[in-house]
Coordinates of C-alpha atoms and ligand atoms in Angstrom, one line a residue:
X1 CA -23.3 -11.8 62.4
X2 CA -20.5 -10.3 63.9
X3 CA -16.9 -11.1 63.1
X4 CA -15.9 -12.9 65.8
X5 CA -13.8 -16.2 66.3
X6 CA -15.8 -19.8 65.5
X7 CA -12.7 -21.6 64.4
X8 CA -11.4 -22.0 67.8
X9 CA -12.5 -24.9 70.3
X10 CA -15.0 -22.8 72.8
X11 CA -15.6 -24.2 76.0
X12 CA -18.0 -23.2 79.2
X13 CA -16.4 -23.0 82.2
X14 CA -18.2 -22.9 85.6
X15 CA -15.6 -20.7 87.8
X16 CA -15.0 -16.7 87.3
X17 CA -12.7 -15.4 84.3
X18 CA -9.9 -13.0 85.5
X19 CA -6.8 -12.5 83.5
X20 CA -4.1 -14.8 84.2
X21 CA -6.1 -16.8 87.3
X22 CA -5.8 -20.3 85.8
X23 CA -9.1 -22.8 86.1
X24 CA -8.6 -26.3 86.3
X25 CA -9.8 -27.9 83.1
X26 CA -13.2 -30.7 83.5
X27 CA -11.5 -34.2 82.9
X28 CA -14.0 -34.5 80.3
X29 CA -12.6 -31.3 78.7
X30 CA -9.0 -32.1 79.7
X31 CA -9.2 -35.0 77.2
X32 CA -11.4 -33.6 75.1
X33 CA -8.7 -30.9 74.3
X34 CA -5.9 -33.1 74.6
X35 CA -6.4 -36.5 73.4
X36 CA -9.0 -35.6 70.7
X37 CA -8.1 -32.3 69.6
X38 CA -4.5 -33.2 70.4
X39 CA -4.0 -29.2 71.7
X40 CA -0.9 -28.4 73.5
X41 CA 0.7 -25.5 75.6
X42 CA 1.3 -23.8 72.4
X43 CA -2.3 -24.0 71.1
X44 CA -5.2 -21.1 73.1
X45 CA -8.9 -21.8 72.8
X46 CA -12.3 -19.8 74.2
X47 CA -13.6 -19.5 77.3
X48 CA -17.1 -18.4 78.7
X49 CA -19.1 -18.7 81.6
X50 CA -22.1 -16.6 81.0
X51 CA -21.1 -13.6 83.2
X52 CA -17.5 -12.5 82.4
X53 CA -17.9 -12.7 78.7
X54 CA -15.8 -14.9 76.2
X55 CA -11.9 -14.8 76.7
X56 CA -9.0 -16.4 75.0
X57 CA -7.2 -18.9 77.1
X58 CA -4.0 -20.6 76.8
X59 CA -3.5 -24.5 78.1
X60 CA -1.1 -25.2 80.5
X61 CA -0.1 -28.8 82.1
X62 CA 0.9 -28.5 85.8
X63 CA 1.3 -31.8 86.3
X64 CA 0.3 -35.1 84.6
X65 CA -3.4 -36.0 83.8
X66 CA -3.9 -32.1 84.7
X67 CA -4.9 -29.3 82.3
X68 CA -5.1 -25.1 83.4
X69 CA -6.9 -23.2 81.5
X70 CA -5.0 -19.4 81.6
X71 CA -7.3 -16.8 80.4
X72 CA -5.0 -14.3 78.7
X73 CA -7.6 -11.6 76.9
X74 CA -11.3 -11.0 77.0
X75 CA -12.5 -11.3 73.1
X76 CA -15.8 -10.2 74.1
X77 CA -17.9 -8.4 76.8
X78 CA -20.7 -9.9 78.3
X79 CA -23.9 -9.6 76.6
X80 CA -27.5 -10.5 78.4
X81 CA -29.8 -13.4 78.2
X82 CA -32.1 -13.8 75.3
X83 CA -35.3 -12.7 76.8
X84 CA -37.4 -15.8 75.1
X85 CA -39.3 -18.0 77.6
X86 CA -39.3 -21.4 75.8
X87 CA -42.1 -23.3 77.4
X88 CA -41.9 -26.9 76.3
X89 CA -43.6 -30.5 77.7
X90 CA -40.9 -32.7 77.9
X91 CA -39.9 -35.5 75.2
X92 CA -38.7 -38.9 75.8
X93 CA -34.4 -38.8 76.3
X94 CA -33.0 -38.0 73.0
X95 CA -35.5 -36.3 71.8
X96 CA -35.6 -34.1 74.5
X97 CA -32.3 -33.8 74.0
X98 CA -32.6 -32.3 70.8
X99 CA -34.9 -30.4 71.6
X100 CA -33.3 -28.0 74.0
X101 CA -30.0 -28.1 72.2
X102 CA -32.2 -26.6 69.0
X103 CA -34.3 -24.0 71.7
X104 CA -30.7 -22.8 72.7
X105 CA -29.6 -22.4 69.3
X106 CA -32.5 -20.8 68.2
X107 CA -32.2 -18.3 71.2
X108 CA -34.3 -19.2 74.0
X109 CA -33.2 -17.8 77.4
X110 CA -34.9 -19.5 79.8
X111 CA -36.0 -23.4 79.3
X112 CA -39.2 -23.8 81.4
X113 CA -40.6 -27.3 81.1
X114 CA -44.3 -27.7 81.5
X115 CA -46.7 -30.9 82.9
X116 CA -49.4 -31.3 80.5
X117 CA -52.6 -33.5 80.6
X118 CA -50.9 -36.2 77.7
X119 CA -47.4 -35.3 78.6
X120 CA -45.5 -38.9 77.6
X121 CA -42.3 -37.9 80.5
X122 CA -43.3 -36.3 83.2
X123 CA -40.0 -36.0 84.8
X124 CA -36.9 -34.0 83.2
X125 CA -33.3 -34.7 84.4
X126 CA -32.6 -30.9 85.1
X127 CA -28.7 -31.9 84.8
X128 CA -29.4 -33.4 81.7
X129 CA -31.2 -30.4 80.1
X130 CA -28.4 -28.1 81.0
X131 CA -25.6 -30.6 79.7
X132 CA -27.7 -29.8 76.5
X133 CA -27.9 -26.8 76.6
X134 CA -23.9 -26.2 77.7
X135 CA -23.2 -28.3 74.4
X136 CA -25.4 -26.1 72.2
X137 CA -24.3 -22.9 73.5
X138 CA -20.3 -24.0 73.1
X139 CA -20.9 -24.8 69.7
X140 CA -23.3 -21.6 68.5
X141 CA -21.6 -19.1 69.9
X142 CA -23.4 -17.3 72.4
X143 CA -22.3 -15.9 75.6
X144 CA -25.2 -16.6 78.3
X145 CA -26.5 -20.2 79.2
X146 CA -30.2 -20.4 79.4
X147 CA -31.9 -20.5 82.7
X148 CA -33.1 -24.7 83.0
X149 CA -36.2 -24.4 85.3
X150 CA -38.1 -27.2 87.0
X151 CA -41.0 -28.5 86.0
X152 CA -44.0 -26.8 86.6
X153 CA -48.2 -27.7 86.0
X154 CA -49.4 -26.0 83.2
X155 CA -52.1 -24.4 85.3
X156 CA -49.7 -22.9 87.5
X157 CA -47.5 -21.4 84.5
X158 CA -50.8 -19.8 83.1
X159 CA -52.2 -18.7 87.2
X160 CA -48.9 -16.9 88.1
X161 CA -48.0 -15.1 84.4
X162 CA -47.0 -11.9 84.2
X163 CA -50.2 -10.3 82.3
X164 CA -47.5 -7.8 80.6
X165 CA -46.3 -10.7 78.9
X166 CA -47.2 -12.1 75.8
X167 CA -47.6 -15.8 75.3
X168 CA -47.5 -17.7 72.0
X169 CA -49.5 -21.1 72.2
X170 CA -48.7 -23.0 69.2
X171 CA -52.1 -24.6 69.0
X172 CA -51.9 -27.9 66.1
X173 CA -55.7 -27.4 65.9
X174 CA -55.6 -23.9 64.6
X175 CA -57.1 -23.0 61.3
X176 CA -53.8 -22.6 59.4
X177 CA -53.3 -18.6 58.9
X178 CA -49.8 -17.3 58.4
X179 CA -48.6 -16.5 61.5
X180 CA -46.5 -13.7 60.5
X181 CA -49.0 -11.0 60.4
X182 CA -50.9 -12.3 63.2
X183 CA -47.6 -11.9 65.4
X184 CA -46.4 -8.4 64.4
X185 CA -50.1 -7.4 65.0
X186 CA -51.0 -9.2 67.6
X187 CA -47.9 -9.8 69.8
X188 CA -44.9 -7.6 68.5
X189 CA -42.9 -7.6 72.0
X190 CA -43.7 -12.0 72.6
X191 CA -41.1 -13.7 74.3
X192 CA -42.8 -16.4 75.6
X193 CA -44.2 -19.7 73.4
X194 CA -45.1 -23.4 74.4
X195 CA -45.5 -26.2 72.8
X196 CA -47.0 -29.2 73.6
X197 CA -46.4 -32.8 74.0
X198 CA -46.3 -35.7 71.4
X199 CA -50.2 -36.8 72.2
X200 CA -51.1 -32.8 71.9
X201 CA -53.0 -30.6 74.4
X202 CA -56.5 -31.9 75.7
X203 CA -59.2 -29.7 74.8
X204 CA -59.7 -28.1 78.5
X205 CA -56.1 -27.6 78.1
X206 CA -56.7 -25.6 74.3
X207 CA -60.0 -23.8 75.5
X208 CA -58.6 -22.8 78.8
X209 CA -54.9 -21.2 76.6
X210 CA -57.8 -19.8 73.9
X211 CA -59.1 -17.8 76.6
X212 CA -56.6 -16.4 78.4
X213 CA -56.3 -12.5 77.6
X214 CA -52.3 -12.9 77.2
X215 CA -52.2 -15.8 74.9
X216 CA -51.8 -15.4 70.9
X217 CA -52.8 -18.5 69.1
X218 CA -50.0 -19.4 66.6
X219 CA -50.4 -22.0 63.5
X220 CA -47.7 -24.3 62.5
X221 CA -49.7 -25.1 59.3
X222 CA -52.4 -27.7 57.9
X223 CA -49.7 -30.7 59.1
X224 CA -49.6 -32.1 62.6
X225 CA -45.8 -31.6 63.6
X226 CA -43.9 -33.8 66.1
X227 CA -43.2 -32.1 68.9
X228 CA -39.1 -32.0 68.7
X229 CA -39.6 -30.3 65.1
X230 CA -42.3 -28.5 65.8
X231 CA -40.0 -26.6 68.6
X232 CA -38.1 -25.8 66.0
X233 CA -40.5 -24.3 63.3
X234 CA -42.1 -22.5 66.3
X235 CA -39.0 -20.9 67.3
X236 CA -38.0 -20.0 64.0
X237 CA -41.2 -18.0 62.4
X238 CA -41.4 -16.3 66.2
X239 CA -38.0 -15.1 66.1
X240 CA -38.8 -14.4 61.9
X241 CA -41.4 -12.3 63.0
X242 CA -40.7 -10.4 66.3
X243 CA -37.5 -11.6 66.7
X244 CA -34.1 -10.7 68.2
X245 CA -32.7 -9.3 64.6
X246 CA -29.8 -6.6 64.6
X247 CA -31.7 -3.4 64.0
X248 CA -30.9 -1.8 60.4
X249 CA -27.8 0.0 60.2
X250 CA -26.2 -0.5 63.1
X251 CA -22.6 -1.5 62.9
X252 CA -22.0 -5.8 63.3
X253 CA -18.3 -5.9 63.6
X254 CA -16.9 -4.3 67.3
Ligands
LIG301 N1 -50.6 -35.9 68.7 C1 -51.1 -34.6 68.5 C2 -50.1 -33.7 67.9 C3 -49.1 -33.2 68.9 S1 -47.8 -32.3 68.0 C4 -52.3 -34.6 67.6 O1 -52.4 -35.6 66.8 O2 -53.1 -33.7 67.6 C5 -46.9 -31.7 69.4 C6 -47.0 -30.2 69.6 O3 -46.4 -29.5 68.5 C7 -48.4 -29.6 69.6 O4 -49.0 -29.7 70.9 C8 -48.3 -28.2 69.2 O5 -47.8 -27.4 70.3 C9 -47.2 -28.3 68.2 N2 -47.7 -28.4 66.8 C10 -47.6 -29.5 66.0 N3 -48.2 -29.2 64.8 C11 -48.7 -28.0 64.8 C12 -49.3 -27.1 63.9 N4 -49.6 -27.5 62.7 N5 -49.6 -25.9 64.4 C13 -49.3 -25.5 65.6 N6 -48.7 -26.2 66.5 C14 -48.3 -27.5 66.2

């Protein structure tokens, strides 16, 4: 992991860094800041917005109730999106919740939430999601904020996929086999996986993934796993296996 600053408050910001152009604090982070960090014009925290990179800011108080946030140096460049397609149906409010803030830790890019046959919420609050996802990616230390897409069918996801792509279908039917091998054989370059929804996938929905020519089947193990955790476990022996690790030897600290 590269040696870079996680003791410092970090905070997303919506409008464009530029040295020295101030950006009015959010209330929320105003007080935040303020009234539970207790910061003051002396103190500097982080600053990103997913496109100028992360820069150190100082606070500044132009008038009361008001907080600037003063960019002063960029601590690091820009870096692109994770290039993971998390493919998820969604989960009742806090698990949800979860959920996403775990796929954004665990390096999803883009957060595509998919209508299933047994999906239990078929609507997702897209303002929610990214509130989530904002929160996880302020507190892991990442530069970009994932792409929250709409809700699509599942048959449309599958119909207009890029056939280039590889997607892994975390199937809580399959035969247990470790997936390890099966994904460095079978799907090295994957950046796509879904998961389903509590009640599971319906067995059109499982026979019509099984046959799809861009689909590796992936096993969680001989346990049925919620959803939210399974999201988790998913993401983790994916990224374990084809994942977005540092090449050997090449330098961490910039
Ligand atoms: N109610 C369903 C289980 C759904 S679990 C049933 O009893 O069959 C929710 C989702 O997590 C599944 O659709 C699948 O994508 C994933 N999952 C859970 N356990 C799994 C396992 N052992 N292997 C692969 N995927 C699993």
């Amino acid at each position: 992991m590269p040696d870079h600053d996680f003791k410092s408050p970090r905070l997303f910001v919506d409008a464009a860094i530029a040295e020295g152009s101030a950006i009015a604090a959010e209330p929320v982070q105003a007080n935040y800041l303020l009234n539970v960090l207790r910061l003051g014009e002396a103190d500097e925290i982080l600053i990103f917005n997913g496109r100028d990179g992360e820069w150190r800011a100082g606070l500044a108080k132009p008038a009361k109730k008001k907080l600037d946030l003063v960019p002063r140096r960029q601590t690091r460049p820009q870096t692109p999106p994770p290039r993971l397609t998390y493919l998820f149906a969604p989960l009742k409010h806090a698990r949800l919740d979860y959920m996403v803030q775990k796929a954004v830790e665990m390096g999803a890019g883009v957060l595509q939430p998919v209508l299933t046959q047994h999906v239990q919420a078929p609507k997702v609050n897209i303002d929610r999601m990214r509130a989530n996802a904002i929160e996880a990616a302020e507190q892991c230390g990442i530069l970009t904020l994932p792409e929250c897409r709409e809700i699509v069918r599942l048959a449309d996801v599958v119909e207009g996929w890029d056939d280039g792509r590889r997607l892994v279908f975390c199937d809580e039917r399959e035969d247990a086999a470790s997936p390890i091998e099966i994904l460095r054989q079978e799907a090295p370059g994957a950046d796509a996986l879904l998961v389903g929804p509590e009640g599971g996938f319906s067995q059109d929905e499982r026979a019509m993934l099984r046959a799809l020519p861009f689909v590796t089947v992936m096993s969680l193990g001989p346990r049925i796993i919620r959803a939210d955790t399974a999201a988790v476990a998913a993401l983790a022996v994916l990224q374990a296996a084809v994942g977005d690790w540092t090449p050997p030897g090449t330098p961490t600290v910039t």
